[in-house]
Amino acid sequence: MGKAESQFVVGIDLGTTNSAVAYARASAEAESSSVQIYPVLQTVAAGETEARPLLPSFLYLPGPHELPKKSLSLPWQANPEMVVGVFAREHGAQVPTRLIASTKSWLSYASADRTQAILPWGAPDDVAKRSPVEASAAILEHIRQAWDHRVGEETPSGPLADQDVLVTVPASFDAIARELTVEAAKKAGIGRLTLLEEPQAAFYSWIEATGDRWRKQVSVGDVMLVCDIGGGTTDFTLITVSEEEGQLALTRIAVGAHILLGGDNMDRALAYSIARKLGGQGMRLDTVQMLGLVHGCRAAKESLFSDPKPKAAPITLLGRGSKVIGGTVKTELTRAEMESVIVEGFFPDVPPDARPQVAERIGLQELGLPFAADPAVSKHLACFLSQQAGALEREGVGGMGSVRTKGGTKRKGAAMLHPSAVLFNGGVFKAEPLRRRVIDILNAWAADDGNREPIRVLEGTDLDLAVARGAAYYGLVRQGKGVRIRGGVARTYYVGVASSEPAVPGVPPPIKALCVVPFGMEEGTEADIPGREFGLVVGEQAEFRFLSSTSRQNDPIGVVVEDWTGQIEELTPLRQALEPAEEQGGVVPVHLHSRVTEVGTLELSCRSRDGARSWKLEFNVREPETQPR
């Protein structure tokens, strides 16, 4: 039997802090297609469930005697082993050793074994831990079950497994993190899957929200910056406007590096500030209380940013020790403290040549998420825009002079690309002071280059729901019913090739980086690596090294980069013995062939000279080994 025809396109924003779901009827015409938000049923308090637009991306693992399991029951699960959503976030803040948070950040952390049960990180041995893949799958499975439970009621009909589903990932996710996201979705029972980058989804949401009016808000030559800061990551994306056959066309020309910097960092910074204040009052917090304080600061921050009237928000912690009265510690986060820590600490007013500081590495480190060493978002933004000074020339748009610069001036060879418009995305930018600070910084940098016209802000999207809505809209675009942003893969990918040189004692042979997938290669396309044969080791254990770069966007497929230090980063290597072509192993001459799947993941095939055999090398998504097919 063939698959049932999809009735809906469904966009899922699998966020670090919150997840959301949107959908549109697949059979609708473009003029009548309507993207709607799907409220997700979840436990909001013991014995209480409610469907809400946002599903907090938190998982709570109840203790064996902590709560009656029936008080956490859902219509599709009587005795859940874990809870997802509002209750998990709120109750878990009081018992942080049983709370899994920042799952998406762990999913992208290459130094962790993301298929092993390591979360909650640092939890005691009596807690049944989950892997980052399992935790991500649990969130997606909750969404699937909530959708399926309401089939035939007032919401869409047909199980989620039969719909075309688009799950969003950070633009800076590498191939392994994308593969792991696909694996999590499959574990959750989602089969018809496509991945979409979050900044593109946010831009699609803006197009969907403005309708045909978007064509009147931008012009040929505009460069738009999507500034996306969520709970765990900071993503920068540049999209240009050009003209093709009399119509405006959109092309993504650049994506920033993976920066583990977002709301999580801000919550921790606030927690350390409050801890210092409590320390001055003679109170010292232990590790568990600090975890609880981080979650308390998150709630207080969101309360203050959402309502400009209160001057402070209360924070309550479970007490430990004789100095605690009534078993709790009560404190508060003032608005002045919050603005000092977040606005000045994370968005300082810096010159355009500012660069993020690189911390000196200490020989022994605690294992944990590799947060950005420098929390100044404005420094990371300055670095990104400076790296893209020649991005338009690379794309053949006409160089810096084709940018619609402020005041009408045209400057070639500028040290920084100055976008003409900005679209904010991510929960962090719900705070107006943070949006204003970024705008002021961008305008100041442009003024230094002689550009006077203020940058335009593209508005009209819901910062909480834009990514889910944009993903659903993209599902319609794939059916030819909307405006498509051209882009393809957001990185250039390479495979390591050992140099054929005489052996030197104590010196390993240098590794060259062979480009197998160029920046912008479209999903669903494939290509031969031209011009050369390579020797493939079969019949014995060998290591295959994969690499990627967000800065080298000009490398064509087949180019070999010899000196790549600082420009190309290694991914997790693959160690595997490939099946020999005959009884004996050895080195087989092969041609290479690369493919970007429809889902957005990558495949590399090694084909024998006579075409009789082919070996597929997959990026190592299952540590410590992957089974090539």
XYZ file of C-alpha atoms in Angstrom:
629
model
C 0.000 0.000 0.000
C 1.178 3.502 -0.757
C 1.263 6.281 1.752
C -1.931 8.198 2.453
C -2.098 11.555 0.750
C -1.095 14.403 3.027
C -3.996 16.653 3.958
C -1.878 19.244 5.751
C 1.583 20.714 5.833
C 2.731 20.985 9.440
C 5.530 23.227 10.696
C 7.198 22.320 14.000
C 9.523 24.776 15.704
C 11.599 22.454 17.885
C 12.967 25.224 20.080
C 15.513 25.291 22.874
C 13.070 26.982 25.272
C 9.669 26.585 23.595
C 8.285 24.513 20.740
C 5.282 25.401 18.587
C 3.188 23.858 15.830
C 1.468 25.464 12.825
C -0.384 23.943 9.886
C -2.077 24.737 6.580
C -4.341 22.708 4.352
C -2.202 21.139 1.636
C -4.940 21.117 -0.970
C -5.805 24.809 -0.623
C -5.019 27.258 -3.399
C -2.420 29.936 -2.699
C -5.040 32.648 -2.437
C -7.020 30.820 0.250
C -4.231 28.997 2.112
C -4.279 29.951 5.747
C -1.547 29.118 8.242
C -2.935 28.421 11.713
C -1.368 27.667 15.078
C -2.078 24.266 16.608
C -2.381 24.530 20.422
C -0.632 21.561 22.042
C -2.390 19.777 24.911
C -0.040 19.421 27.890
C 0.066 19.088 31.660
C 0.156 22.584 33.176
C -0.262 21.555 36.839
C -0.811 18.337 38.757
C -4.161 16.988 37.602
C -4.673 19.808 35.095
C -4.195 19.786 31.312
C -4.628 22.580 28.794
C -3.942 23.175 25.092
C -1.563 26.117 24.643
C 0.157 27.711 21.620
C 3.604 27.090 23.139
C 4.967 23.798 24.447
C 7.934 24.518 26.732
C 10.818 22.287 25.600
C 11.428 20.902 29.080
C 11.189 17.294 30.220
C 10.629 16.346 33.847
C 11.426 12.854 35.128
C 9.216 12.296 38.212
C 10.657 10.390 41.151
C 9.099 7.026 42.080
C 7.213 8.417 45.094
C 7.135 12.113 44.269
C 3.679 12.558 42.750
C 0.731 10.267 42.011
C 1.334 9.369 38.370
C -2.348 9.693 37.588
C -2.065 13.403 38.446
C 0.275 13.705 35.443
C -1.837 11.572 33.115
C -2.699 12.651 29.596
C -5.540 11.297 27.476
C -3.107 9.132 25.523
C -0.899 8.085 28.463
C -2.086 7.082 31.921
C 1.265 6.723 33.733
C 3.887 8.840 31.982
C 7.549 8.234 32.756
C 8.313 11.821 31.796
C 6.351 15.046 31.470
C 6.769 17.604 28.690
C 5.650 21.231 28.781
C 4.530 23.815 31.323
C 4.451 21.520 34.356
C 7.885 20.149 33.514
C 9.317 23.666 33.347
C 7.629 25.006 36.495
C 7.963 21.985 38.763
C 11.400 21.128 37.413
C 12.710 24.529 38.486
C 12.234 23.323 42.070
C 13.804 19.893 41.430
C 16.410 20.713 38.754
C 18.248 17.373 39.025
C 15.214 15.766 37.372
C 14.739 18.427 34.701
C 16.042 18.106 31.134
C 16.523 21.522 29.529
C 18.405 22.901 26.507
C 17.919 19.607 24.670
C 18.586 21.174 21.288
C 21.906 22.612 22.457
C 22.990 19.155 23.614
C 21.905 17.728 20.262
C 24.475 19.926 18.507
C 27.334 19.358 20.987
C 29.915 17.309 19.088
C 32.024 16.445 22.161
C 29.123 14.641 23.849
C 27.886 11.211 22.865
C 24.451 12.376 21.879
C 23.010 8.866 21.654
C 23.962 7.996 25.244
C 21.787 8.643 28.315
C 23.508 11.735 29.776
C 20.577 14.047 30.624
C 19.803 15.631 33.023
C 23.482 16.514 33.046
C 25.002 15.993 36.483
C 21.910 14.237 37.857
C 22.439 11.586 40.570
C 22.607 7.899 39.670
C 19.048 7.176 40.796
C 17.640 9.314 37.957
C 16.912 7.325 34.786
C 18.647 9.549 32.254
C 17.858 10.092 28.570
C 20.079 10.820 25.573
C 19.774 14.157 23.728
C 18.276 12.237 20.787
C 15.740 10.521 23.073
C 14.865 13.807 24.782
C 14.314 15.521 21.428
C 12.233 12.553 20.290
C 10.135 12.782 23.474
C 9.191 16.403 22.709
C 8.292 15.545 19.105
C 6.402 12.434 20.224
C 4.350 14.530 22.639
C 3.444 16.810 19.734
C 2.503 13.830 17.550
C 0.358 12.275 20.270
C -1.362 15.593 21.010
C -2.157 15.992 17.299
C -3.380 12.413 16.904
C -5.530 12.628 20.038
C -7.610 15.446 18.586
C -8.027 13.929 15.133
C -11.642 14.254 14.038
C -12.503 16.934 16.591
C -12.399 20.650 15.845
C -8.810 20.374 14.591
C -7.183 18.808 11.487
C -8.016 15.231 10.637
C -5.540 12.481 9.852
C -2.608 11.304 12.025
C 0.559 13.363 11.998
C 2.466 10.446 10.450
C 0.403 10.991 7.275
C 1.143 14.728 6.994
C 4.093 16.536 5.391
C 6.042 17.749 8.417
C 8.739 20.433 8.418
C 10.940 20.589 11.508
C 13.146 23.637 11.962
C 16.808 23.663 13.009
C 19.287 26.494 13.578
C 20.914 27.642 10.326
C 24.274 26.895 11.902
C 23.470 23.227 12.647
C 26.042 21.036 10.925
C 25.292 17.813 9.055
C 25.549 15.623 12.148
C 23.139 17.720 14.221
C 20.695 17.650 11.291
C 20.977 13.876 10.990
C 20.347 13.515 14.714
C 17.248 15.708 14.411
C 15.980 13.424 11.648
C 16.697 10.396 13.838
C 14.761 11.960 16.741
C 11.790 12.673 14.464
C 11.754 9.078 13.224
C 11.835 7.800 16.818
C 8.822 10.032 17.479
C 6.877 8.454 14.620
C 7.265 11.302 12.135
C 8.166 9.901 8.743
C 7.375 12.517 6.095
C 10.010 14.932 7.227
C 11.881 17.927 5.807
C 14.298 20.175 7.708
C 14.191 23.961 7.392
C 16.539 26.560 8.859
C 14.957 28.750 11.540
C 15.998 32.158 10.119
C 14.527 31.205 6.751
C 11.352 30.043 8.503
C 11.147 33.417 10.265
C 11.501 35.206 6.943
C 8.856 32.982 5.358
C 6.578 33.921 8.247
C 7.138 37.603 7.486
C 6.223 36.991 3.837
C 3.128 35.040 4.882
C 2.073 37.752 7.345
C 2.530 40.652 4.911
C 1.127 38.929 1.809
C 1.944 40.679 -1.463
C 2.830 43.822 0.531
C 6.320 42.430 1.121
C 7.202 43.411 -2.452
C 6.519 47.050 -1.584
C 8.692 46.989 1.540
C 11.897 45.842 -0.168
C 13.674 46.704 -3.408
C 16.271 45.221 -5.727
C 19.673 45.485 -4.055
C 18.355 45.289 -0.487
C 20.304 43.122 1.928
C 18.244 41.877 4.853
C 19.735 40.630 8.095
C 17.793 37.979 10.005
C 18.992 38.332 13.593
C 17.775 35.232 15.421
C 18.498 34.728 19.126
C 16.584 31.995 20.889
C 17.056 30.139 24.114
C 20.248 28.389 23.092
C 21.767 29.786 19.905
C 22.523 32.996 18.042
C 22.074 32.801 14.265
C 22.792 35.467 11.656
C 21.544 35.114 8.072
C 21.728 37.490 5.096
C 19.103 37.478 2.338
C 19.318 39.618 -0.802
C 16.650 40.924 -3.156
C 17.285 40.675 -6.892
C 15.207 40.800 -10.051
C 14.494 37.894 -12.388
C 12.241 38.247 -15.417
C 10.643 41.327 -13.940
C 9.927 39.670 -10.557
C 11.618 40.152 -7.205
C 13.657 37.129 -6.096
C 15.104 36.258 -2.684
C 18.451 34.527 -2.146
C 20.164 33.594 1.104
C 23.818 34.536 0.693
C 25.386 33.930 4.094
C 24.917 32.114 7.390
C 26.935 32.713 10.530
C 28.874 30.191 12.584
C 27.232 28.078 15.275
C 27.213 30.292 18.369
C 25.961 28.671 21.570
C 24.735 31.937 23.018
C 21.160 32.862 23.858
C 18.551 33.113 26.566
C 20.159 30.275 28.537
C 23.338 32.319 28.919
C 21.360 35.364 30.010
C 19.487 33.358 32.638
C 22.781 32.063 34.031
C 24.282 35.552 34.087
C 21.284 36.842 36.051
C 21.547 33.888 38.439
C 25.200 34.624 39.193
C 24.323 38.277 39.795
C 21.575 37.316 42.257
C 23.853 34.745 43.933
C 26.441 37.453 44.547
C 23.748 39.621 46.096
C 22.655 36.772 48.364
C 26.281 36.070 49.223
C 26.562 39.622 50.512
C 23.666 38.816 52.845
C 25.449 35.770 54.231
C 23.643 33.166 52.105
C 25.616 30.669 50.047
C 23.778 28.573 47.479
C 24.710 25.014 46.654
C 24.763 23.497 43.170
C 21.126 22.378 43.235
C 19.943 25.793 44.431
C 21.970 27.478 41.669
C 20.188 25.330 39.088
C 16.876 26.370 40.616
C 17.974 30.009 40.638
C 18.731 29.860 36.902
C 15.173 28.735 36.199
C 13.791 31.317 38.631
C 15.714 34.085 36.876
C 14.342 32.939 33.527
C 10.772 33.304 34.767
C 11.516 36.684 36.409
C 13.244 37.967 33.247
C 10.323 36.987 31.025
C 7.892 38.623 33.457
C 9.784 41.931 33.481
C 10.335 42.050 29.735
C 6.672 41.253 29.013
C 5.330 43.956 31.344
C 7.232 47.280 31.536
C 5.440 48.445 34.722
C 6.877 46.327 37.600
C 10.241 47.396 38.959
C 11.086 43.885 40.203
C 9.976 40.265 39.974
C 10.078 37.800 42.914
C 12.219 34.636 42.975
C 11.710 31.779 45.449
C 14.164 28.912 46.014
C 13.945 25.765 48.083
C 16.095 26.289 51.140
C 18.986 24.186 52.410
C 20.756 24.905 55.703
C 20.169 26.572 59.051
C 20.168 30.142 57.757
C 17.048 29.542 55.704
C 13.796 30.585 57.311
C 10.666 28.610 56.480
C 12.539 26.274 54.142
C 12.767 28.801 51.312
C 14.973 31.604 50.060
C 13.078 34.631 48.807
C 14.744 37.301 46.697
C 13.956 39.379 43.625
C 15.309 40.453 40.266
C 15.047 44.203 39.762
C 14.573 45.794 36.362
C 17.781 47.787 36.836
C 19.738 44.574 37.523
C 18.252 42.882 34.507
C 19.017 45.714 32.104
C 22.544 46.094 33.454
C 23.348 42.401 33.103
C 21.597 41.689 29.795
C 21.619 44.937 27.813
C 25.121 46.056 28.765
C 26.588 42.584 29.242
C 25.260 40.884 26.102
C 24.657 43.844 23.778
C 27.440 46.341 24.577
C 27.922 49.323 22.273
C 31.124 48.327 20.473
C 32.978 49.669 17.391
C 32.667 47.850 14.046
C 36.145 46.320 14.369
C 35.310 44.645 17.706
C 35.792 40.892 17.763
C 34.733 38.202 20.275
C 37.376 37.333 22.818
C 38.823 33.838 22.670
C 39.296 32.437 26.152
C 42.567 30.743 26.958
C 41.890 27.025 27.254
C 42.551 25.363 30.599
C 44.009 21.880 30.527
C 41.246 20.298 32.593
C 37.656 21.413 32.164
C 34.271 20.330 33.440
C 32.308 18.605 30.717
C 29.199 20.488 29.675
C 27.755 22.609 26.907
C 30.448 24.643 25.077
C 28.913 28.068 25.507
C 30.467 30.949 23.589
C 33.509 32.302 25.436
C 32.441 35.912 24.818
C 28.786 36.738 25.662
C 28.775 40.005 23.686
C 26.316 39.371 20.849
C 27.267 42.693 19.264
C 30.894 41.519 18.867
C 29.768 38.315 17.155
C 27.537 40.395 14.851
C 30.410 42.746 13.976
C 32.590 39.749 13.134
C 29.882 38.200 10.930
C 29.147 41.382 8.948
C 32.866 42.002 8.467
C 33.370 38.465 7.155
C 30.572 39.103 4.632
C 32.027 42.339 3.245
C 32.461 40.657 -0.136
C 29.418 38.388 0.006
C 27.549 40.184 -2.772
C 30.516 39.939 -5.123
C 30.664 36.197 -4.418
C 27.022 35.891 -5.386
C 27.426 37.973 -8.513
C 24.965 40.573 -7.265
C 27.290 43.375 -8.185
C 29.548 43.992 -5.223
C 29.190 46.364 -2.329
C 28.145 49.161 -4.660
C 24.892 47.332 -5.408
C 23.759 47.444 -1.803
C 21.114 50.063 -1.280
C 23.252 51.869 1.249
C 21.904 54.477 3.581
C 21.808 57.945 2.127
C 22.233 56.532 -1.372
C 26.020 56.285 -1.178
C 27.776 53.376 -2.852
C 30.935 52.098 -1.264
C 33.071 49.345 -2.717
C 35.655 47.611 -0.578
C 33.971 48.534 2.716
C 35.249 46.659 5.749
C 31.750 45.564 6.724
C 28.526 44.743 4.915
C 25.740 47.065 6.062
C 22.278 45.506 5.739
C 19.467 47.806 4.669
C 16.816 45.985 6.737
C 16.673 43.697 9.760
C 14.178 41.038 10.803
C 14.308 40.034 14.449
C 13.470 36.516 15.532
C 13.644 34.500 18.723
C 12.204 34.937 22.180
C 15.117 37.103 23.328
C 13.927 39.911 21.049
C 10.531 40.093 22.703
C 12.378 42.612 24.862
C 12.105 46.030 23.165
C 15.302 47.360 24.825
C 17.313 44.607 23.124
C 15.817 45.297 19.695
C 16.503 49.004 20.134
C 20.105 48.395 21.165
C 20.818 46.241 18.077
C 19.249 48.863 15.782
C 21.311 51.630 17.375
C 24.518 49.612 16.975
C 23.826 48.799 13.304
C 23.051 52.445 12.566
C 26.234 53.593 14.313
C 28.376 51.170 12.304
C 26.792 52.315 9.060
C 27.275 55.972 9.974
C 30.985 55.300 10.467
C 31.017 54.188 6.805
C 29.180 57.288 5.598
C 25.693 55.774 5.459
C 23.050 57.986 7.039
C 19.642 56.461 6.349
C 18.409 54.415 9.366
C 18.099 50.694 8.915
C 14.540 49.510 8.307
C 12.933 47.019 10.690
C 10.749 44.363 9.072
C 7.794 43.841 11.368
C 4.621 41.821 11.427
C 5.679 38.463 12.885
C 5.010 36.903 16.285
C 8.428 36.231 17.799
C 7.128 33.175 19.651
C 5.300 31.606 16.721
C 7.016 32.962 13.589
C 9.268 29.942 13.025
C 6.409 27.422 13.210
C 4.204 29.570 10.961
C 7.033 30.078 8.478
C 7.750 26.354 8.369
C 4.097 25.615 7.511
C 4.195 28.328 4.832
C 7.330 26.744 3.394
C 5.368 23.508 3.109
C 3.025 25.375 0.754
C 6.011 26.869 -1.093
C 7.254 23.351 -1.805
C 3.953 22.775 -3.575
C 4.487 25.863 -5.727
C 2.081 28.072 -3.771
C 4.325 30.820 -2.449
C 7.590 32.755 -2.671
C 10.740 30.650 -2.314
C 14.038 31.762 -0.790
C 16.883 30.212 -2.710
C 19.707 29.021 -0.549
C 20.596 25.327 -0.309
C 23.030 24.061 2.332
C 24.328 26.661 4.755
C 27.892 25.313 4.937
C 30.596 24.064 2.624
C 31.424 20.416 3.332
C 34.713 18.582 2.801
C 36.189 15.142 3.225
C 39.751 14.709 4.453
C 42.245 13.217 1.986
C 45.671 12.025 3.142
C 48.561 13.467 1.123
C 50.657 11.078 -0.952
C 54.079 12.060 0.393
C 57.170 10.228 1.684
C 56.871 9.200 5.330
C 58.641 11.428 7.871
C 59.332 10.005 11.359
C 57.029 11.528 13.952
C 55.068 13.595 11.406
C 51.665 12.302 10.259
C 50.834 12.895 6.596
C 49.051 16.211 6.128
C 45.299 16.083 5.537
C 43.873 18.041 2.626
C 40.231 19.145 2.572
C 38.369 18.097 -0.590
C 35.165 20.061 -1.199
C 32.316 17.596 -1.782
C 29.307 19.868 -1.162
C 29.642 23.565 -2.003
C 27.806 26.289 -0.102
C 24.275 26.680 -1.447
C 23.949 23.233 -3.055
C 20.190 22.705 -3.254
C 18.263 19.949 -1.487
C 17.405 17.056 -3.774
C 20.447 17.567 -6.012
C 23.588 15.500 -6.550
C 26.906 15.873 -8.321
C 30.070 14.001 -9.247
C 33.315 15.314 -7.817
C 35.051 16.095 -11.105
C 38.467 15.370 -12.464
C 40.114 12.949 -10.058
C 40.201 9.426 -8.680
C 40.957 8.649 -5.055
C 42.082 5.536 -3.266
C 39.463 4.059 -0.923
C 40.715 1.757 1.835
C 38.499 -1.348 2.098
C 38.676 -4.589 4.046
C 40.319 -3.057 7.120
C 39.605 -0.465 9.787
C 40.117 3.058 8.472
C 39.261 6.575 9.586
C 37.216 8.936 7.413
C 37.380 12.594 8.345
C 34.635 15.068 7.541
C 34.939 18.849 7.735
C 32.803 21.944 7.198
C 33.057 25.731 6.962
C 30.674 28.676 7.158
C 33.291 31.207 6.017
C 34.650 29.543 2.838
C 31.636 30.051 0.583
C 33.490 30.280 -2.739
C 35.005 26.801 -2.846
C 33.612 24.886 -5.838
C 32.994 21.167 -5.704
C 36.249 19.245 -6.243
C 38.616 21.966 -5.018
C 41.354 20.793 -2.636
C 42.287 23.092 0.268
C 45.730 22.347 1.679
C 46.058 24.985 4.408
C 42.669 25.121 6.094
C 43.529 25.843 9.725
C 41.174 28.420 11.218
C 38.802 28.364 8.236
C 37.509 24.792 8.227
C 36.484 22.775 11.279
C 36.471 19.022 11.696
C 33.324 17.075 12.429
C 33.226 13.770 14.279
C 35.337 11.250 12.307
C 34.058 7.866 11.172
C 36.067 4.693 11.862
C 34.834 1.728 9.873
C 35.982 -1.275 7.870
C 34.283 -1.129 4.474
C 33.384 -4.391 2.811
C 36.049 -5.332 0.223
C 35.172 -5.548 -3.438
C 36.817 -9.006 -3.640
C 38.135 -11.492 -1.111
C 41.198 -9.383 -0.450
C 41.153 -5.871 0.910
C 43.332 -2.990 -0.197
C 42.974 0.373 -1.872
C 40.303 0.645 -4.558
C 40.367 3.486 -7.134
C 37.049 5.349 -6.822
C 35.219 8.422 -8.053
C 33.263 10.447 -5.486
C 29.626 11.454 -5.796
C 27.774 13.701 -3.345
C 24.070 14.187 -2.743
C 21.987 16.555 -0.631
C 18.798 14.704 0.233
C 15.320 16.208 0.146
C 15.401 16.226 3.933
C 18.557 18.336 3.853
C 21.079 15.738 5.011
C 24.244 14.760 3.119
C 25.474 11.550 1.491
C 28.854 10.762 -0.075
C 29.258 7.751 -2.382
C 32.533 6.174 -3.496
C 32.062 4.420 -6.854
C 34.550 1.949 -8.277
C 36.220 2.661 -11.612
C 34.156 0.042 -13.447
C 30.938 1.110 -11.738
C 30.344 -2.365 -10.305
C 30.552 -1.342 -6.635
C 29.577 1.657 -4.580
C 30.256 2.453 -0.930
C 28.198 5.100 0.858
C 29.909 7.141 3.585
C 27.515 8.811 5.999
C 28.430 11.499 8.482
C 28.962 9.915 11.871
C 25.684 10.537 13.657
C 25.836 7.529 15.964
C 28.864 7.729 18.177
C 31.152 5.848 18.348
C 30.508 4.138 15.023
C 28.242 4.371 11.986
C 27.258 1.603 9.639
C 27.852 2.689 6.021
C 25.524 1.180 3.470
